Coordinates of C-alpha atoms and ligand atoms in Angstrom, one line a residue:
M246 CA -41.9 -8.3 14.7
G247 CA -41.5 -10.1 18.3
L248 CA -37.9 -9.5 18.5
T249 CA -36.7 -10.0 21.8
R250 CA -32.9 -10.0 20.3
Q251 CA -30.4 -6.4 20.8
L252 CA -29.5 -6.1 17.3
T253 CA -26.5 -3.2 15.7
A254 CA -28.0 -1.0 13.2
L255 CA -25.7 1.1 10.9
A256 CA -26.4 4.2 9.6
Y257 CA -25.2 5.1 5.3
G258 CA -27.7 8.3 5.6
D259 CA -30.9 6.7 5.0
D260 CA -29.5 3.1 4.3
L261 CA -29.8 1.5 7.2
L262 CA -28.0 -1.9 7.3
V263 CA -28.9 -4.6 10.3
E264 CA -26.3 -7.2 11.7
I265 CA -28.6 -9.8 11.9
R266 CA -25.9 -12.2 13.3
P267 CA -22.3 -11.6 13.3
E268 CA -21.3 -11.3 10.0
Q269 CA -24.3 -11.2 8.6
Y270 CA -26.3 -7.7 7.5
L271 CA -30.1 -6.6 5.9
R272 CA -30.5 -3.9 4.8
A273 CA -33.3 -0.8 3.7
N274 CA -34.1 2.6 2.9
L275 CA -35.2 4.6 5.1
Q276 CA -37.6 6.5 2.8
Q277 CA -38.8 4.0 0.8
D278 CA -38.7 0.6 2.4
W279 CA -41.5 0.9 4.4
R280 CA -44.7 -1.5 4.2
A281 CA -48.5 -1.0 5.8
T282 CA -48.3 -3.8 8.3
E283 CA -52.2 -4.6 10.8
R284 CA -49.6 -3.4 13.3
G285 CA -48.8 -0.8 12.0
P286 CA -45.3 0.4 9.5
A287 CA -42.7 -2.4 9.1
L288 CA -39.5 -2.2 8.3
Y289 CA -38.8 -4.1 4.8
C290 CA -35.6 -5.4 4.8
Q291 CA -33.3 -7.4 2.4
P292 CA -30.4 -9.7 2.8
A293 CA -26.8 -7.8 1.8
T294 CA -23.9 -9.6 0.6
W295 CA -21.1 -9.0 1.8
L296 CA -20.4 -6.4 -2.0
E297 CA -23.0 -4.9 -1.3
V298 CA -22.1 -3.4 2.4
L299 CA -19.1 -2.3 1.1
A300 CA -20.6 -0.4 -2.1
L301 CA -23.1 1.2 0.2
H302 CA -20.5 2.3 2.9
T303 CA -17.8 3.3 -0.2
T304 CA -20.6 5.6 -1.1
H305 CA -21.2 7.6 1.9
P306 CA -18.5 10.1 4.0
A307 CA -16.0 8.6 6.4
S308 CA -17.8 8.5 10.2
G309 CA -14.3 9.2 11.6
D310 CA -12.4 12.4 11.5
L311 CA -10.0 11.0 9.6
K312 CA -11.1 12.2 6.1
N313 CA -10.2 9.7 3.3
E314 CA -8.7 12.5 1.0
V315 CA -8.2 12.1 -1.9
S316 CA -4.6 11.9 -3.1
W317 CA -1.9 10.4 -5.8
S318 CA 1.2 7.8 -5.8
Y319 CA 2.8 5.5 -7.8
S320 CA 2.0 2.8 -6.3
R321 CA -1.7 3.2 -6.3
A322 CA -2.0 4.1 -9.7
A323 CA 0.3 1.1 -10.4
K324 CA -2.4 -1.5 -8.5
Y325 CA -4.6 0.2 -10.5
S326 CA -3.6 -1.0 -13.7
V327 CA -3.4 -4.6 -12.0
C328 CA -6.7 -4.9 -11.4
P329 CA -9.6 -1.6 -11.0
R330 CA -11.2 -4.3 -8.1
A331 CA -8.2 -4.4 -6.3
Y332 CA -7.3 -0.9 -6.0
Y333 CA -11.2 -0.2 -5.3
Y334 CA -10.5 -2.5 -1.6
H335 CA -7.3 -0.9 -1.1
Y336 CA -7.7 2.2 -1.2
Y337 CA -12.0 3.2 0.2
A338 CA -13.3 -0.7 1.3
A339 CA -10.7 -0.7 4.0
W340 CA -11.3 3.0 4.8
E341 CA -12.4 3.4 8.2
G342 CA -11.4 -1.2 8.6
W343 CA -9.4 0.2 11.6
L344 CA -13.1 0.9 13.7
P345 CA -14.6 -1.6 15.9
T346 CA -17.6 -0.2 14.6
S347 CA -17.6 -0.9 10.9
P348 CA -19.4 -3.7 9.2
A349 CA -17.2 -6.6 9.3
P350 CA -16.9 -6.9 5.5
V351 CA -14.6 -3.3 5.7
Q352 CA -12.9 -4.7 8.6
R353 CA -12.0 -6.9 6.5
A354 CA -10.8 -5.6 3.6
Y355 CA -8.8 -3.7 5.7
L356 CA -7.1 -6.9 7.8
L357 CA -6.7 -8.2 3.7
K358 CA -5.2 -4.8 2.4
N359 CA -2.3 -4.8 4.8
L360 CA -1.5 -8.3 4.8
T361 CA 2.3 -9.7 3.2
D362 CA 3.5 -11.8 0.7
L363 CA 6.7 -14.0 0.7
P364 CA 7.8 -11.3 -2.2
R365 CA 6.8 -8.0 -1.3
W366 CA 8.2 -9.0 2.5
I367 CA 11.6 -9.8 1.2
G368 CA 11.4 -6.2 -0.6
T369 CA 10.9 -4.8 2.8
L370 CA 12.8 -6.3 4.7
V371 CA 16.0 -5.3 2.2
H372 CA 14.9 -1.9 2.4
D373 CA 14.4 -1.5 6.4
S374 CA 17.6 -2.8 6.6
I375 CA 19.2 -0.3 4.4
K376 CA 16.9 2.6 5.6
F377 CA 18.9 1.6 8.9
A378 CA 22.6 1.6 8.1
L379 CA 22.2 4.7 6.0
A380 CA 20.6 6.5 9.2
R381 CA 23.4 5.3 10.7
L382 CA 25.8 6.5 8.4
K383 CA 24.1 10.1 8.9
A384 CA 24.5 9.9 12.5
G385 CA 28.2 8.8 11.7
Q386 CA 27.8 5.9 13.8
P387 CA 28.4 3.4 11.1
V388 CA 27.2 -0.3 11.7
V389 CA 29.1 -3.4 11.3
G390 CA 27.3 -5.4 8.0
A391 CA 26.9 -8.9 10.4
D392 CA 25.4 -6.4 12.8
L393 CA 23.1 -5.6 10.3
L394 CA 22.6 -8.9 9.1
K395 CA 21.5 -10.3 12.5
Q396 CA 19.2 -7.3 13.3
M397 CA 17.4 -8.3 10.5
R398 CA 16.9 -12.4 11.1
V399 CA 15.8 -11.6 14.9
R400 CA 12.8 -9.0 12.8
A401 CA 12.3 -11.6 9.8
K402 CA 11.7 -13.9 13.2
A403 CA 9.3 -11.8 14.7
D404 CA 7.4 -11.1 12.0
V405 CA 6.6 -15.0 11.1
E406 CA 6.4 -15.4 14.1
N407 CA 3.4 -12.8 14.6
S408 CA 1.8 -13.9 11.3
R409 CA 2.0 -17.4 12.7
S410 CA 0.4 -16.9 15.6
G411 CA -2.2 -14.8 14.3
R412 CA -1.1 -12.1 16.5
Y413 CA -2.4 -9.8 13.0
R414 CA -5.2 -9.8 13.1
Q415 CA -5.3 -7.3 15.9
Q416 CA -4.0 -4.7 14.5
P417 CA -3.3 -5.6 11.3
Q418 CA -1.6 -2.7 10.7
P419 CA 1.7 -2.4 12.8
I420 CA 2.0 -6.8 13.3
T421 CA 2.5 -8.0 9.5
G422 CA 0.6 -10.8 8.4
F423 CA 1.4 -13.1 5.1
Q424 CA -1.2 -14.0 2.7
E425 CA 0.0 -17.6 3.0
H426 CA -0.5 -18.2 6.5
Y427 CA -4.6 -16.5 5.8
Y428 CA -5.2 -18.7 2.2
Q429 CA -3.2 -21.8 3.2
P430 CA -2.3 -22.1 6.5
D431 CA -1.0 -26.0 6.0
Y432 CA 2.2 -23.8 3.2
L433 CA 5.1 -25.2 3.5
S434 CA 6.9 -23.8 6.4
S435 CA 10.2 -24.1 4.9
A436 CA 9.5 -20.9 2.8
W437 CA 10.0 -18.4 5.0
E438 CA 13.4 -19.6 5.9
I439 CA 14.2 -19.6 1.7
A440 CA 13.2 -16.2 2.1
I441 CA 15.2 -15.2 4.5
E442 CA 17.7 -16.7 3.5
R443 CA 17.2 -14.3 0.2
A444 CA 16.9 -11.6 2.1
E445 CA 19.8 -11.6 3.3
S446 CA 21.9 -12.6 -0.1
L447 CA 20.7 -9.1 -0.9
L448 CA 20.9 -7.7 1.9
Q449 CA 24.7 -8.9 1.7
T450 CA 24.9 -7.9 -2.0
F451 CA 24.3 -4.3 -0.5
I452 CA 26.8 -4.7 2.5
H453 CA 30.1 -5.7 -0.2
S454 CA 28.8 -3.1 -2.9
D455 CA 31.4 -0.6 -4.5
L456 CA 27.8 1.7 -4.0
Y457 CA 28.0 1.2 0.6
A458 CA 31.5 1.2 -0.4
D459 CA 31.6 4.8 -1.5
L460 CA 28.6 5.8 0.3
C461 CA 30.4 5.5 3.3
R462 CA 33.4 7.7 2.0
Q463 CA 30.7 10.9 2.1
P464 CA 30.2 13.1 4.8
A465 CA 27.8 12.3 7.3
G466 CA 26.2 16.2 5.4
S467 CA 26.1 15.3 2.2
F468 CA 22.3 12.7 3.3
L469 CA 19.8 15.1 2.7
Q470 CA 16.9 12.4 2.4
I471 CA 16.4 8.2 3.5
E472 CA 13.2 6.9 2.8
E473 CA 11.3 9.7 4.6
L474 CA 7.3 9.2 3.7
Q475 CA 6.7 13.2 2.0
S476 CA 4.0 14.5 -0.5
F477 CA 3.4 17.4 -3.0
T478 CA 1.3 18.9 -5.4
I479 CA 0.4 18.3 -9.0
A480 CA -2.1 19.5 -10.4
G481 CA -4.3 19.8 -7.2
T482 CA -4.2 16.8 -5.5
K483 CA -2.1 16.1 -2.7
V484 CA 1.0 13.2 -4.3
W485 CA 3.0 10.6 -1.6
V486 CA 6.4 9.8 -2.4
Q487 CA 9.5 8.1 -0.8
L488 CA 13.0 8.4 -2.2
D489 CA 15.5 5.7 -0.9
L490 CA 18.1 8.1 -0.2
V491 CA 19.2 11.1 -1.7
R492 CA 22.6 13.7 -1.6
Q493 CA 23.7 16.9 -2.6
V494 CA 27.3 17.8 -3.5
A495 CA 28.0 21.5 -4.3
S496 CA 25.1 22.1 -6.6
T497 CA 24.4 18.3 -7.4
I498 CA 21.4 16.2 -6.4
Y499 CA 22.5 12.7 -5.8
L500 CA 19.0 10.2 -6.4
Y501 CA 19.7 6.2 -5.5
D502 CA 16.4 3.5 -6.0
W503 CA 17.0 -0.3 -4.9
K504 CA 15.2 -2.6 -6.2
T505 CA 14.7 -6.1 -5.1
G506 CA 12.3 -7.8 -7.8
A507 CA 12.7 -6.9 -11.1
T508 CA 10.5 -3.7 -12.9
A509 CA 9.7 -3.0 -16.5
E510 CA 12.5 0.1 -17.5
A511 CA 9.5 2.3 -18.2
E512 CA 8.2 1.7 -15.2
L513 CA 11.5 2.8 -12.8
R514 CA 11.3 5.7 -15.2
L515 CA 8.1 6.8 -14.7
Q516 CA 9.2 6.6 -10.7
L517 CA 13.0 8.7 -10.6
G518 CA 10.6 11.1 -13.3
L519 CA 8.2 11.5 -10.6
Y520 CA 11.0 11.8 -8.1
G521 CA 12.6 14.4 -10.1
L522 CA 9.8 16.6 -10.0
F523 CA 9.2 16.5 -6.1
L524 CA 12.9 17.3 -6.0
R525 CA 12.7 20.1 -8.2
H526 CA 8.8 21.2 -6.2
L527 CA 11.6 21.4 -3.3
G528 CA 13.5 23.5 -4.8
L529 CA 16.9 21.6 -4.6
G530 CA 20.4 22.1 -7.4
D531 CA 20.9 24.3 -10.0
P532 CA 17.4 23.2 -12.3
A533 CA 19.7 23.3 -14.8
Q534 CA 21.8 20.3 -13.9
A535 CA 20.0 17.2 -14.8
I536 CA 19.6 15.0 -11.9
Q537 CA 21.8 12.4 -11.2
T538 CA 20.1 8.9 -10.4
G539 CA 21.4 5.9 -9.9
V540 CA 19.1 2.5 -9.8
Y541 CA 20.7 -0.7 -7.6
L542 CA 19.1 -3.4 -9.1
L543 CA 20.3 -6.4 -6.2
A544 CA 19.1 -9.4 -7.4
Q545 CA 21.1 -8.7 -10.7
D546 CA 24.3 -6.8 -8.8
Q547 CA 23.4 -4.1 -11.3
W548 CA 24.0 -0.1 -10.9
V549 CA 22.3 1.5 -13.8
E550 CA 22.2 5.1 -13.6
F551 CA 20.2 8.1 -14.9
E552 CA 19.7 12.1 -15.9
L553 CA 16.5 13.4 -15.3
D554 CA 16.9 16.7 -17.0
E555 CA 14.0 19.0 -17.8
P556 CA 12.2 17.9 -20.7
F557 CA 11.7 14.4 -19.2
L558 CA 10.6 15.5 -16.1
A559 CA 8.4 17.2 -18.1
Q560 CA 7.1 14.3 -20.1
T561 CA 6.5 12.7 -16.4
Q562 CA 5.2 15.6 -15.4
T563 CA 2.3 14.9 -17.7
Q564 CA 2.0 10.9 -17.9
V565 CA 0.6 12.0 -13.6
E566 CA -0.9 14.6 -14.5
A567 CA -3.3 12.5 -16.7
S568 CA -3.2 9.8 -14.2
I569 CA -4.6 11.4 -12.0
A570 CA -7.2 13.0 -14.1
Q571 CA -8.4 9.2 -14.7
L572 CA -7.9 8.2 -11.2
R573 CA -10.7 11.2 -10.4
G574 CA -12.6 11.1 -12.8
L575 CA -13.6 7.8 -12.1
L576 CA -15.0 9.2 -8.0
L577 CA -19.0 9.7 -7.3
A578 CA -18.2 13.6 -5.5
Q579 CA -14.4 14.1 -6.1
P580 CA -15.0 16.6 -2.5
A581 CA -15.6 13.8 -0.5
N582 CA -13.6 11.1 -2.6
L583 CA -16.0 8.6 -2.5
A584 CA -16.6 5.1 -4.7
Q585 CA -18.9 3.5 -6.6
L586 CA -17.8 -0.3 -6.4
R587 CA -19.4 -1.3 -10.3
R588 CA -17.2 1.5 -11.4
F589 CA -14.2 -0.7 -11.3
P590 CA -14.4 -3.8 -11.8
M591 CA -12.6 -7.3 -11.4
I592 CA -10.9 -8.6 -13.8
A593 CA -10.4 -11.6 -15.8
D594 CA -7.7 -12.8 -15.2
L595 CA -7.0 -15.3 -12.9
T596 CA -3.5 -15.2 -12.5
V597 CA -3.3 -12.8 -10.6
C598 CA -6.0 -13.1 -9.1
R599 CA -4.4 -16.4 -7.2
S600 CA -2.0 -14.4 -4.9
C601 CA -4.4 -11.6 -4.7
Q602 CA -4.6 -10.6 -1.5
F603 CA -8.6 -10.0 -2.3
R604 CA -8.6 -12.5 -3.8
E605 CA -11.7 -13.6 -0.7
L606 CA -14.0 -10.5 -1.0
C607 CA -13.7 -11.8 -5.6
G608 CA -14.6 -15.3 -4.2
R609 CA -11.8 -16.2 -5.5
Ligands
SF4_913 S1 -8.7 -11.6 -7.1 FE1 -8.7 -10.6 -8.4 S2 -10.4 -9.3 -9.2 FE2 -10.8 -10.1 -6.9 S3 -9.6 -8.0 -6.7 FE3 -7.9 -9.1 -6.7 S4 -7.0 -9.5 -8.9 FE4 -9.0 -8.4 -8.6

């Protein structure tokens, strides 16, 4: 057609995406879109929106070695219940967004997926600091509270700088980037200092708690797991869990969890029940004994206890199986874990959209 410029084209089966300018695409189907012209057959291409590019991407298997396996987690189900479209962007559209050869909308979905925000970041700072303190207890080398706070502040400052400078755009997964910087470059700079002070206050609550004093007295050998990402299988599906702390004393299992924000009781019970199922799967403790569970609500400085007994675990298993069946039922071709955009609608509640990391893709 007289073009002298080299263009990049990506093939998704018979569908072709042609990048005509940075971040602008044409699409055509190699079976259906040929037209006879006086110069011979020409491929008839039409402009493709970013959502059309994503729709194409998520209905074809991954091109790289890393396959997008079907899996389930508490946070995955929670994301779907807030917004099906956000779930689609997070678990399907963003897949392979780390590859420089992926289309720009896929790379953008991956960037947005990895953005954090101030409330979530506070939780991450506190959880990571507690994890470090407990790992040191387990190693028999307790850390001084003041050092823990100092370390957290140094890390927090580095996170803020990495985000403010835009360094996270090169490596969105390991480097912290904030939604606030991405969407509102003029966001109040004092907000980060206030967030750091909030994280310090929550960490101090933990350091000075009776719980931590008690944990400091426990034998290091009783600490079984500290925030390890692990998986097991329910209804033939890989289920991911990350338990804050598990201890064993004789045949009794103790499960601990900490929260920096508000969590509805029903959600908390589902999450803890899932952890209980995982511990039973590992065969830890005496199955005739309930798992002793405690949740530390740091914002309220409140300790809440639960007992995870067999009837409760059976009820959780039923709930998880139902959620797995629902999410699997949305997929296009289950073995390949492919998703069609139209099955994941946007929500009407704009108040949720206002703080959603994907609002750029939705135009909200
Ligand atoms: S902007 Fe709104 S509709 Fe779009 S993904 Fe986010 S929450 Fe869902």
